[in-house]
Structures are given as structure tokens and as C-alpha cells.
Amino acid sequence: MTDDWATFGADLHIDPTGSTGLRAGLMDALREAVRTGRLTPGTRLPSSRTLAADLGIARNTVADAYAELVAEGWLTARQGSGTRVARRADPRPPAAAAPPRAKPPRGAPAYSLKSGTPDLATFPRAEWLKAARRALSAAPNDAFGYGDPRGRIELRTVLAEYLARARGVYADPDRIIVCSGFVHALMLLGKVLRRRRVREVAVESYCLGIHTRLLTEAGLRIPCLPVDEHGTRTGELHALRHAGAVLLTPAHQFPTGVPLHPDRRAAAVDWARATGGLILEDDYDGEFRYDRQPVGALQGLDPERVVYLGTASKSLAPGLRLGWMVVPRALAAEIAEAKGASDWAPGALDQLTLAEFMASGAYDRHVRSMRLRYRNRRDQLVAALAERAPHIRVSGIAAGLHAVLELPEGGEAEVIRAAAWQGLAVEGLAFYRHPDADLKREALVIGYGTPTDSAWTGALEALLRVLA
């Protein structure tokens, strides 16, 4: 007897139970599957030969059961189309006490200017598909295995070249760890820092709450450093006696939008060297600088004291779940071990596609195109505010995908409420404020990179109505 039956046909889970015979039991099981909706109208069933082999019964038994169910109207059978569940079969009975279908909430925003997301409609689908095809064709067999916890060597090699060229990062493939975005990287770092008996990680007084929560969930305290017009006041790190690391956004402080002053960059590195601490550099939108050359990565000042973190979330799309760390040599094996244990990483084919996309020059072309698009939006925002809301001061606009609109005291909550009435979702600076922050500014954080081109004009007009 051969086992050819295992290689043909579609699978169907069915249990022809009952005491009335195999044919009757099979018919009852099929009727029940259709009646309850497990087999939906139009579903193609296995051939009688396949199902008979799967169930270990005679083919004639299945064929007869199919024929009777066709006659009863449960199934249809056409030449070339096979046997399918009839579209006029009895509908699934409604669930008991089913709640009424939920309606969308009233006043759901028509537009969003929340920060943190690029224009997703501009994802380069055609170029990405070309890169994916080339990557899949050239993929070695080992790409379909579990692989190196550091990530595919092809991507790490391309990243080392790109980061050195575009961001001034000192890197080689052996010290790059590919991860599933910034959150994944921060989870790994939190775990490693706790193993190293670090008690505190200093953070900026304005930052993302999800990042601080990840650190506290790792068992780390998070004292904050004040932020002013020159960036984070890193000179105050020396007063934090138990801090073993600091999380910074030096190229474009998030969300206030100011770059870290050169003296403060040097002060952060001096602190790390003097104390053995680590700087965690979040370079979340370093490619998008408009008025002059991009500010180079802080990592270039001391690659052995800085962990550089970047992602494709702003330059391409957050849904790719692709990020990377460039780590000091002394940490590389430890972080790779922590990552290997979690086994949470982007797929090998996605990594190979990004490697091909970058190596072909498509990534550089896309970034340049988006840089021009976002700069035009920024300029439109600034010009429109100058014309229709000249009392609003705009800051943090030299780079990135968002701007900060300064408001008078007590104005932030009022403007957010007014925006909601206009169908516009916005966030205030208070959303990003550390609980221990001393300076409490009133401002809006406007993500002008978020809307699609078709929604941008409406979103801008709604904002102007609120502020004017």
C-alpha cells in the first residue's frame, strides 16, 4: 500500500460519528458543519477520493453521501468546479443574546495630526516588491532556518555601510543587532542592564510614555533630565548617583524638536566615560533634516559607550517591524544572547528584502523623495500659521516629521477640545511630560507627516480654524 493519498487534495476536518452507518454519519457531520457556518457557502470540498483516503473509508461511501447532499441542496457539484457548499444552504443560526452591532463613536476624528507615523500611503510598494523578488531569488537555503540571533549578515553588512555613510556611525556587521523596532530593542536593553545590576536609566523630561513604561517594567527607575532650548541638560547626569545609562534623542529631541547642543553631547560622553555608564541613542528620524546637513549620530563620539538605535519606522513604515542596534563590542554577545532567548525578530525574508532595497539605492532615493515631501508640508504649515494665526510660535521644525506650536498658559487642553469639535485629533506636550518634570510648557505637537496627501489639506484647514 502506498501513501500517495498524503500528497493530493485539500484537507477537511470532519468526524462522521453516529450509530446509523458511515454514510449517514458523514452526511450528518457535513450538514452540521454547513449549518453552524464552519463550512461557509462556496467552500470547495475535497474530492471523494481524497476524503475517503483521509477517513479510511470506501470512496463509494463518500460519493454517495455527496450525491445525496447535492440532491438535498446542501452542496453543489459542477464539472470542473468540484463539490462546493451551496450558497443557498441553511444560514447559521444567530448566537443566543447576541449584542447589537457596535456603531462607530460619534465625533470620531476625520483627520489626525498626531505625531509618530509617516505618510503610510507613500510606502514604495513597487520598488519594495522588486527588491523582495530579487532577495527571494538569491536567498541561500539557510535563510529559511532559525539563523543568527543578530540578524541576517546581508542586512547587517548593508546597514554598517549605510549608517557609516549617512549617519556618521562607527559600525561593523558583528556589532549590529537586527530587531523588531525600537520597543523590541529597548526591551532587550532593559533586560541586559538589569543583569548588569543597573538601578536607574535617566530619561528626558519630555519623552514617549511607552519607553519609560518598558524601563520601569524591567525593574529600572527613571529619573528625568530637564529639556530646554539647547536640548537635554546632560550636565546634570553627574548628580544622578545611581544612573547606569541614559536614553537620549540627541539629533532631534522628541517631542520638543531641538538638537542637543555640542557642549551637552560632549558632557553626556564625558559622564559615560567617567562612570562606565551607557548612552542609549534613539535616532528615530535622523534622515529628515531640512535646513542644513543632518546632525551626525552621537555614537560617533564614542562607539564603546553609546548604543545606537535606529528603525525603518519613519523612513519606510512601522508595519515592517525592522530596527537595529549598533552596540559596543563588550555588549554584543550579551545582547545577542538575550535576543536569542526571546526569539522575537523580523523574518529573514523581510531582512533580505531591506538589504536588497538599501543596496540597490532605492532606500536613498525614497528618503530623498520623502525629505522633499515633508519639507514642503512643513513650509505650508509655517506659512499658513504666519498668515492666519500669527500669534502662534512654531519651533522644532529644522528636522523630523512634527512641529511644536507654543500656546499661552492654560491653552493646551482648550485647543485639544476645540480640535476634537473640528474632527481633528492632536496631542499636547503634556502627553509626553515625565511626572517629575519641573518646566511645564503649553504646546501642541503637530505630526505633519502623518496624513496622506489627500487628507493633508483638510487636516491643515481644521487646525487653522482651531488656532485662528
Short mmCIF file of C-alpha atoms in Angstrom, two decimals:
data_model
loop_
_atom_site.label_atom_id
_atom_site.label_comp_id
_atom_site.label_asym_id
_atom_site.label_seq_id
_atom_site.Cartn_x
_atom_site.Cartn_y
_atom_site.Cartn_z
CA MET A 1 0.00 0.00 0.00
CA THR A 2 1.38 3.43 -0.93
CA ASP A 3 0.97 6.71 0.93
CA ASP A 4 0.23 8.79 -2.19
CA TRP A 5 -3.01 9.95 -0.53
CA ALA A 6 -0.99 12.30 1.67
CA THR A 7 0.10 14.40 -1.30
CA PHE A 8 -3.10 15.34 -3.12
CA GLY A 9 -6.31 17.24 -2.46
CA ALA A 10 -7.50 19.69 0.19
CA ASP A 11 -7.82 18.91 3.88
CA LEU A 12 -11.21 18.73 5.60
CA HIS A 13 -11.61 18.09 9.31
CA ILE A 14 -14.78 16.03 9.66
CA ASP A 15 -15.83 13.34 12.15
CA PRO A 16 -18.55 11.01 10.73
CA THR A 17 -19.76 9.75 14.10
CA GLY A 18 -23.08 8.14 14.89
CA SER A 19 -24.67 4.71 15.07
CA THR A 20 -26.60 4.86 11.77
CA GLY A 21 -23.74 3.86 9.48
CA LEU A 22 -20.77 5.56 7.87
CA ARG A 23 -22.68 7.24 5.03
CA ALA A 24 -25.39 8.63 7.31
CA GLY A 25 -22.80 9.71 9.88
CA LEU A 26 -20.77 11.51 7.22
CA MET A 27 -23.87 13.28 5.91
CA ASP A 28 -24.87 14.37 9.42
CA ALA A 29 -21.38 15.70 10.09
CA LEU A 30 -21.33 17.67 6.82
CA ARG A 31 -24.81 19.09 7.41
CA GLU A 32 -23.77 20.22 10.89
CA ALA A 33 -20.59 21.84 9.58
CA VAL A 34 -22.60 23.79 6.98
CA ARG A 35 -25.47 24.63 9.37
CA THR A 36 -23.14 26.12 12.01
CA GLY A 37 -21.15 28.05 9.45
CA ARG A 38 -17.89 26.19 9.88
CA LEU A 39 -18.12 25.37 6.18
CA THR A 40 -19.20 28.61 4.54
CA PRO A 41 -21.10 28.90 1.23
CA GLY A 42 -18.78 28.42 -1.72
CA THR A 43 -16.19 26.39 0.18
CA ARG A 44 -14.71 23.70 -2.06
CA LEU A 45 -14.73 20.22 -0.50
CA PRO A 46 -12.10 17.54 -1.10
CA SER A 47 -12.76 15.06 -3.89
CA SER A 48 -14.48 11.84 -2.89
CA ARG A 49 -11.21 10.00 -3.43
CA THR A 50 -9.26 12.38 -1.16
CA LEU A 51 -11.82 12.42 1.64
CA ALA A 52 -12.24 8.65 1.51
CA ALA A 53 -8.49 8.17 1.82
CA ASP A 54 -8.31 10.68 4.70
CA LEU A 55 -11.17 8.99 6.59
CA GLY A 56 -10.11 5.45 5.76
CA ILE A 57 -13.50 4.54 4.23
CA ALA A 58 -14.69 3.43 0.80
CA ARG A 59 -14.74 6.02 -1.94
CA ASN A 60 -18.31 5.00 -2.93
CA THR A 61 -19.47 5.86 0.60
CA VAL A 62 -18.23 9.43 0.23
CA ALA A 63 -19.51 9.74 -3.33
CA ASP A 64 -22.98 8.59 -2.29
CA ALA A 65 -23.03 10.99 0.68
CA TYR A 66 -22.01 13.90 -1.60
CA ALA A 67 -24.72 12.97 -4.13
CA GLU A 68 -27.47 12.91 -1.52
CA LEU A 69 -26.39 16.25 -0.05
CA VAL A 70 -26.39 17.75 -3.54
CA ALA A 71 -29.93 16.47 -4.03
CA GLU A 72 -30.98 17.99 -0.69
CA GLY A 73 -29.47 21.37 -1.64
CA TRP A 74 -26.63 21.40 0.89
CA LEU A 75 -23.91 21.01 -1.76
CA THR A 76 -23.43 21.74 -5.46
CA ALA A 77 -21.42 19.75 -7.96
CA ARG A 78 -20.32 21.05 -11.36
CA GLN A 79 -17.87 19.70 -13.90
CA GLY A 80 -14.53 21.42 -13.45
CA SER A 81 -15.61 23.18 -10.27
CA GLY A 82 -15.75 20.23 -7.91
CA THR A 83 -18.10 19.85 -4.96
CA ARG A 84 -18.86 23.00 -3.01
CA VAL A 85 -21.09 24.17 -0.19
CA ALA A 86 -24.28 25.53 -1.75
CA ARG A 87 -24.80 29.28 -1.49
CA ARG A 88 -28.45 28.74 -0.56
CA ALA A 89 -27.65 26.40 2.29
CA ASP A 90 -29.37 26.94 5.63
CA PRO A 91 -27.84 30.00 7.32
CA ARG A 92 -26.02 29.78 10.61
CA PRO A 93 -28.46 30.26 13.49
CA PRO A 94 -27.95 33.52 15.37
CA ALA A 95 -26.00 33.29 18.61
CA ALA A 96 -28.10 33.50 21.74
CA ALA A 97 -28.46 37.01 23.12
CA ALA A 98 -26.07 38.43 20.54
CA PRO A 99 -25.39 42.10 21.28
CA PRO A 100 -26.34 44.66 18.64
CA ARG A 101 -23.61 45.60 16.21
CA ALA A 102 -21.46 48.35 17.61
CA LYS A 103 -21.65 51.71 15.86
CA PRO A 104 -18.61 53.92 15.44
CA PRO A 105 -18.41 56.54 18.17
CA ARG A 106 -19.86 59.93 17.42
CA GLY A 107 -17.33 62.62 16.72
CA ALA A 108 -14.63 60.21 15.54
CA PRO A 109 -11.87 62.41 14.11
CA ALA A 110 -11.89 62.90 10.36
CA TYR A 111 -8.23 63.95 10.43
CA SER A 112 -5.19 63.17 12.54
CA LEU A 113 -2.11 65.28 13.15
CA LYS A 114 -0.75 63.03 15.88
CA SER A 115 2.98 62.53 15.64
CA GLY A 116 4.98 59.35 15.30
CA THR A 117 3.79 58.00 11.95
CA PRO A 118 4.92 58.77 8.40
CA ASP A 119 2.55 59.09 5.45
CA LEU A 120 1.79 55.39 5.01
CA ALA A 121 0.32 55.91 1.54
CA THR A 122 3.80 56.73 0.23
CA PHE A 123 5.27 53.32 1.00
CA PRO A 124 7.28 52.38 -2.13
CA ARG A 125 5.32 49.25 -2.98
CA ALA A 126 6.64 48.69 -6.49
CA GLU A 127 10.30 49.11 -5.52
CA TRP A 128 9.83 47.00 -2.40
CA LEU A 129 8.24 44.23 -4.47
CA LYS A 130 11.17 44.29 -6.91
CA ALA A 131 13.60 44.05 -4.00
CA ALA A 132 11.60 41.21 -2.46
CA ARG A 133 11.69 39.23 -5.69
CA ARG A 134 15.42 39.71 -6.10
CA ALA A 135 16.02 38.85 -2.45
CA LEU A 136 13.92 35.71 -2.60
CA SER A 137 15.59 34.53 -5.80
CA ALA A 138 19.06 34.99 -4.33
CA ALA A 139 18.26 33.79 -0.79
CA PRO A 140 20.55 30.97 0.39
CA ASN A 141 18.96 27.87 1.85
CA ASP A 142 19.98 28.78 5.38
CA ALA A 143 17.79 31.90 5.18
CA PHE A 144 14.81 29.62 5.81
CA GLY A 145 16.28 28.28 9.07
CA TYR A 146 16.38 29.84 12.53
CA GLY A 147 19.52 31.83 11.79
CA ASP A 148 21.83 34.11 13.73
CA PRO A 149 20.12 35.99 16.61
CA ARG A 150 21.99 39.09 15.49
CA GLY A 151 20.07 39.05 12.19
CA ARG A 152 20.91 38.25 8.59
CA ILE A 153 24.51 39.04 7.69
CA GLU A 154 23.37 40.54 4.38
CA LEU A 155 21.34 43.21 6.17
CA ARG A 156 23.93 43.84 8.85
CA THR A 157 26.59 44.36 6.18
CA VAL A 158 24.47 46.85 4.23
CA LEU A 159 23.46 48.66 7.43
CA ALA A 160 27.09 49.05 8.51
CA GLU A 161 27.91 50.77 5.21
CA TYR A 162 24.78 52.94 5.19
CA LEU A 163 24.98 54.10 8.81
CA ALA A 164 28.65 55.00 8.45
CA ARG A 165 27.96 56.95 5.26
CA ALA A 166 24.68 58.65 6.15
CA ARG A 167 24.73 58.99 9.95
CA GLY A 168 28.42 59.00 10.89
CA VAL A 169 28.08 55.78 12.90
CA TYR A 170 31.14 53.61 13.54
CA ALA A 171 29.86 50.11 12.89
CA ASP A 172 30.76 46.72 11.55
CA PRO A 173 28.35 43.83 10.99
CA ASP A 174 29.49 41.95 14.10
CA ARG A 175 28.23 44.68 16.42
CA ILE A 176 24.86 45.23 14.73
CA ILE A 177 21.76 43.53 16.16
CA VAL A 178 18.64 43.46 13.98
CA CYS A 179 15.42 43.69 15.98
CA SER A 180 11.68 44.27 15.59
CA GLY A 181 11.75 48.03 16.07
CA PHE A 182 12.76 50.36 18.88
CA VAL A 183 10.46 48.86 21.51
CA HIS A 184 11.99 45.42 21.00
CA ALA A 185 15.48 46.92 21.27
CA LEU A 186 14.60 48.74 24.49
CA MET A 187 13.15 45.56 25.99
CA LEU A 188 16.41 43.73 25.29
CA LEU A 189 18.50 46.56 26.69
CA GLY A 190 16.37 46.75 29.83
CA LYS A 191 16.92 43.04 30.42
CA VAL A 192 20.69 43.31 29.89
CA LEU A 193 21.01 46.40 32.08
CA ARG A 194 19.20 44.67 34.94
CA ARG A 195 21.52 41.68 34.61
CA ARG A 196 24.39 44.15 34.95
CA ARG A 197 22.85 45.44 38.19
CA VAL A 198 21.96 48.86 36.78
CA ARG A 199 19.34 50.52 39.01
CA GLU A 200 18.38 53.63 37.05
CA VAL A 201 18.17 54.79 33.45
CA ALA A 202 17.87 58.56 33.12
CA VAL A 203 15.34 59.81 30.58
CA GLU A 204 14.43 63.17 29.11
CA SER A 205 11.70 65.17 30.84
CA TYR A 206 9.65 65.03 27.63
CA CYS A 207 9.61 61.58 26.03
CA LEU A 208 7.37 58.70 24.99
CA GLY A 209 5.48 57.05 27.81
CA ILE A 210 5.75 53.59 26.27
CA HIS A 211 9.53 53.82 26.51
CA THR A 212 9.52 54.79 30.17
CA ARG A 213 6.99 52.05 30.94
CA LEU A 214 9.23 49.44 29.34
CA LEU A 215 12.12 50.55 31.51
CA THR A 216 10.09 50.52 34.71
CA GLU A 217 8.65 47.10 33.83
CA ALA A 218 12.24 45.89 33.55
CA GLY A 219 12.72 46.96 37.18
CA LEU A 220 14.60 50.19 36.44
CA ARG A 221 13.95 53.59 37.96
CA ILE A 222 13.68 56.51 35.52
CA PRO A 223 14.85 59.86 36.90
CA CYS A 224 14.43 62.65 34.36
CA LEU A 225 16.75 65.31 32.97
CA PRO A 226 15.33 68.77 32.14
CA VAL A 227 14.98 69.82 28.49
CA ASP A 228 15.36 73.42 27.34
CA GLU A 229 16.10 75.32 24.12
CA HIS A 230 19.52 73.62 23.86
CA GLY A 231 18.21 70.11 24.33
CA THR A 232 18.59 67.83 27.32
CA ARG A 233 20.70 69.16 30.21
CA THR A 234 23.15 66.28 30.24
CA GLY A 235 25.46 68.12 32.62
CA GLU A 236 23.06 67.09 35.40
CA LEU A 237 23.81 63.39 34.83
CA HIS A 238 26.62 63.54 37.40
CA ALA A 239 24.06 64.38 40.11
CA LEU A 240 22.23 61.08 39.43
CA ARG A 241 24.42 58.81 41.55
CA HIS A 242 22.66 55.55 40.67
CA ALA A 243 22.11 56.09 36.94
CA GLY A 244 23.92 53.49 34.84
CA ALA A 245 22.50 54.61 31.49
CA VAL A 246 20.66 57.48 29.84
CA LEU A 247 18.13 57.41 26.99
CA LEU A 248 18.54 60.41 24.66
CA THR A 249 17.19 61.69 21.33
CA PRO A 250 20.17 63.94 20.50
CA ALA A 251 19.66 64.63 16.79
CA HIS A 252 16.10 65.89 17.23
CA GLN A 253 14.75 65.77 20.78
CA PHE A 254 11.38 64.12 20.88
CA PRO A 255 8.99 65.81 21.10
CA THR A 256 10.38 69.35 21.58
CA GLY A 257 12.36 69.13 18.33
CA VAL A 258 15.64 70.76 19.37
CA PRO A 259 19.05 69.19 18.64
CA LEU A 260 21.38 68.51 21.53
CA HIS A 261 23.94 71.32 21.85
CA PRO A 262 27.53 70.22 21.08
CA ASP A 263 28.65 71.01 24.63
CA ARG A 264 25.90 68.81 26.01
CA ARG A 265 26.76 65.99 23.60
CA ALA A 266 30.31 66.13 24.94
CA ALA A 267 29.03 66.27 28.54
CA ALA A 268 27.00 63.08 28.01
CA VAL A 269 30.02 61.23 26.63
CA ASP A 270 32.25 62.54 29.46
CA TRP A 271 29.73 61.23 32.01
CA ALA A 272 29.62 57.81 30.35
CA ARG A 273 33.42 57.55 30.29
CA ALA A 274 33.80 58.69 33.88
CA THR A 275 31.13 56.42 35.34
CA GLY A 276 31.16 53.44 32.97
CA GLY A 277 27.60 54.32 32.00
CA LEU A 278 25.88 53.80 28.67
CA ILE A 279 24.15 56.27 26.36
CA LEU A 280 21.14 54.83 24.52
CA GLU A 281 20.82 56.97 21.40
CA ASP A 282 17.38 56.95 19.78
CA ASP A 283 17.97 58.20 16.23
CA TYR A 284 14.30 57.93 15.29
CA ASP A 285 14.21 60.40 12.36
CA GLY A 286 17.83 61.33 11.72
CA GLU A 287 17.47 61.22 7.93
CA PHE A 288 14.91 64.01 7.83
CA ARG A 289 16.76 67.29 8.27
CA TYR A 290 15.77 70.22 6.08
CA ASP A 291 17.67 73.44 6.69
CA ARG A 292 21.23 72.12 6.83
CA GLN A 293 23.21 68.89 6.83
CA PRO A 294 21.88 66.25 9.22
CA VAL A 295 23.33 66.23 12.72
CA GLY A 296 25.64 63.22 12.94
CA ALA A 297 25.00 60.44 15.40
CA LEU A 298 26.27 60.89 18.95
CA GLN A 299 27.66 57.36 18.69
CA GLY A 300 30.49 58.70 16.55
CA LEU A 301 31.98 60.42 19.63
CA ASP A 302 32.50 57.14 21.50
CA PRO A 303 31.27 53.88 19.92
CA GLU A 304 32.17 51.92 23.07
CA ARG A 305 29.93 53.99 25.35
CA VAL A 306 26.94 54.55 23.07
CA VAL A 307 24.26 52.11 21.89
CA TYR A 308 22.90 53.49 18.61
CA LEU A 309 19.27 52.61 17.83
CA GLY A 310 17.50 53.14 14.52
CA THR A 311 14.49 51.79 12.64
CA ALA A 312 12.72 51.84 9.29
CA SER A 313 9.52 53.04 11.01
CA LYS A 314 9.77 56.69 9.95
CA SER A 315 11.73 56.30 6.72
CA LEU A 316 9.54 53.48 5.35
CA ALA A 317 6.73 52.21 7.60
CA PRO A 318 6.33 50.98 11.19
CA GLY A 319 4.46 47.90 9.97
CA LEU A 320 7.71 46.43 8.64
CA ARG A 321 8.88 45.89 12.24
CA LEU A 322 12.52 46.39 11.27
CA GLY A 323 15.04 48.07 13.53
CA TRP A 324 18.68 47.80 14.51
CA MET A 325 21.16 48.44 17.29
CA VAL A 326 24.85 49.22 16.91
CA VAL A 327 26.30 48.15 20.24
CA PRO A 328 29.66 48.42 21.99
CA ARG A 329 31.82 45.35 21.43
CA ALA A 330 31.63 44.44 25.11
CA LEU A 331 27.83 44.20 24.88
CA ALA A 332 27.37 42.50 21.51
CA ALA A 333 27.42 38.87 22.68
CA GLU A 334 25.30 39.63 25.75
CA ILE A 335 22.55 41.38 23.78
CA ALA A 336 22.61 38.69 21.08
CA GLU A 337 22.17 36.07 23.79
CA ALA A 338 19.23 37.96 25.30
CA LYS A 339 17.64 38.33 21.88
CA GLY A 340 18.20 34.69 21.01
CA ALA A 341 16.36 33.64 24.14
CA SER A 342 13.33 35.78 23.26
CA ASP A 343 13.28 34.60 19.62
CA TRP A 344 11.25 37.68 18.63
CA ALA A 345 12.65 39.12 15.44
CA PRO A 346 11.66 40.17 11.91
CA GLY A 347 11.52 37.41 9.34
CA ALA A 348 14.62 36.55 7.35
CA LEU A 349 12.97 37.39 4.01
CA ASP A 350 11.98 40.86 5.24
CA GLN A 351 15.56 41.41 6.34
CA LEU A 352 16.89 40.25 2.98
CA THR A 353 14.40 42.50 1.19
CA LEU A 354 15.51 45.56 3.16
CA ALA A 355 19.14 44.66 2.47
CA GLU A 356 18.43 44.49 -1.26
CA PHE A 357 16.32 47.67 -1.12
CA MET A 358 19.17 49.57 0.51
CA ALA A 359 21.96 48.06 -1.59
CA SER A 360 20.15 48.92 -4.84
CA GLY A 361 19.97 52.61 -3.92
CA ALA A 362 16.16 52.54 -3.65
CA TYR A 363 16.29 53.42 0.04
CA ASP A 364 18.34 56.56 -0.56
CA ARG A 365 16.05 57.62 -3.39
CA HIS A 366 12.97 57.09 -1.24
CA VAL A 367 14.41 59.04 1.71
CA ARG A 368 15.33 61.97 -0.55
CA SER A 369 11.86 61.98 -2.09
CA MET A 370 10.18 61.90 1.31
CA ARG A 371 12.50 64.57 2.66
CA LEU A 372 11.28 66.93 -0.06
CA ARG A 373 7.63 65.98 0.51
CA TYR A 374 7.80 66.53 4.27
CA ARG A 375 9.74 69.77 3.90
CA ASN A 376 7.00 71.11 1.59
CA ARG A 377 4.38 70.23 4.19
CA ARG A 378 6.40 71.87 6.93
CA ASP A 379 6.73 75.04 4.84
CA GLN A 380 2.98 75.04 4.12
CA LEU A 381 2.26 74.69 7.84
CA VAL A 382 4.60 77.55 8.80
CA ALA A 383 3.28 79.85 6.05
CA ALA A 384 -0.35 79.14 6.89
CA LEU A 385 0.21 79.82 10.60
CA ALA A 386 2.02 83.07 9.83
CA GLU A 387 -0.95 84.22 7.77
CA ARG A 388 -3.90 83.04 9.83
CA ALA A 389 -2.54 82.51 13.35
CA PRO A 390 0.46 84.84 13.68
CA HIS A 391 0.26 84.72 17.48
CA ILE A 392 1.40 81.06 17.43
CA ARG A 393 5.15 80.46 17.67
CA VAL A 394 6.43 77.40 15.84
CA SER A 395 9.54 75.52 16.97
CA GLY A 396 11.34 72.25 16.41
CA ILE A 397 10.97 72.42 12.63
CA ALA A 398 14.54 72.04 11.41
CA ALA A 399 14.08 68.29 11.12
CA GLY A 400 11.70 65.40 11.55
CA LEU A 401 8.01 64.89 10.86
CA HIS A 402 6.46 67.11 13.52
CA ALA A 403 6.40 70.69 14.79
CA VAL A 404 5.72 72.22 18.19
CA LEU A 405 3.18 75.06 18.40
CA GLU A 406 3.64 77.12 21.54
CA LEU A 407 0.42 78.08 23.38
CA PRO A 408 -0.37 80.50 26.21
CA GLU A 409 -0.78 79.17 29.73
CA GLY A 410 -3.93 77.11 30.07
CA GLY A 411 -4.41 76.92 26.31
CA GLU A 412 -3.33 73.35 25.62
CA ALA A 413 -6.36 71.50 26.95
CA GLU A 414 -8.73 74.08 25.46
CA VAL A 415 -7.21 73.79 21.98
CA ILE A 416 -7.30 69.98 22.06
CA ARG A 417 -11.01 70.09 22.94
CA ALA A 418 -11.67 72.60 20.17
CA ALA A 419 -9.77 70.42 17.70
CA ALA A 420 -11.97 67.47 18.60
CA TRP A 421 -15.03 69.56 17.69
CA GLN A 422 -13.41 70.18 14.32
CA GLY A 423 -12.89 66.45 13.78
CA LEU A 424 -9.14 66.76 14.28
CA ALA A 425 -7.02 64.53 16.52
CA VAL A 426 -3.99 66.27 18.04
CA GLU A 427 -1.78 65.79 21.09
CA GLY A 428 -0.42 68.29 23.54
CA LEU A 429 3.05 68.46 25.01
CA ALA A 430 1.60 67.29 28.33
CA PHE A 431 1.06 63.85 26.78
CA TYR A 432 4.85 63.40 26.70
CA ARG A 433 5.74 65.04 30.03
CA HIS A 434 7.58 62.98 32.65
CA PRO A 435 5.74 63.09 36.01
CA ASP A 436 8.78 64.68 37.67
CA ALA A 437 9.36 67.36 35.01
CA ASP A 438 9.74 70.84 36.51
CA LEU A 439 9.15 73.00 33.45
CA LYS A 440 5.57 72.71 32.28
CA ARG A 441 5.17 74.17 28.78
CA GLU A 442 1.84 74.53 26.97
CA ALA A 443 2.07 73.43 23.33
CA LEU A 444 0.71 71.22 20.58
CA VAL A 445 2.82 68.54 18.91
CA ILE A 446 1.73 68.51 15.26
CA GLY A 447 2.61 65.46 13.18
CA TYR A 448 2.53 66.98 9.71
CA GLY A 449 3.99 63.80 8.24
CA THR A 450 1.02 61.66 9.33
CA PRO A 451 -1.82 62.50 6.89
CA THR A 452 -1.97 61.24 3.33
CA ASP A 453 -1.70 63.84 0.58
CA SER A 454 -5.48 63.76 0.12
CA ALA A 455 -6.07 64.38 3.84
CA TRP A 456 -3.31 66.93 4.43
CA THR A 457 -5.22 70.00 3.16
CA GLY A 458 -8.29 69.20 5.26
CA ALA A 459 -6.21 68.49 8.36
CA LEU A 460 -4.31 71.76 7.99
CA GLU A 461 -7.51 73.74 7.46
CA ALA A 462 -9.08 72.20 10.56
CA LEU A 463 -6.02 73.13 12.61
CA LEU A 464 -6.09 76.70 11.36
CA ARG A 465 -9.77 77.06 12.26
CA VAL A 466 -8.96 75.96 15.80
CA LEU A 467 -5.97 78.27 16.26
CA ALA A 468 -7.36 81.32 14.48
#
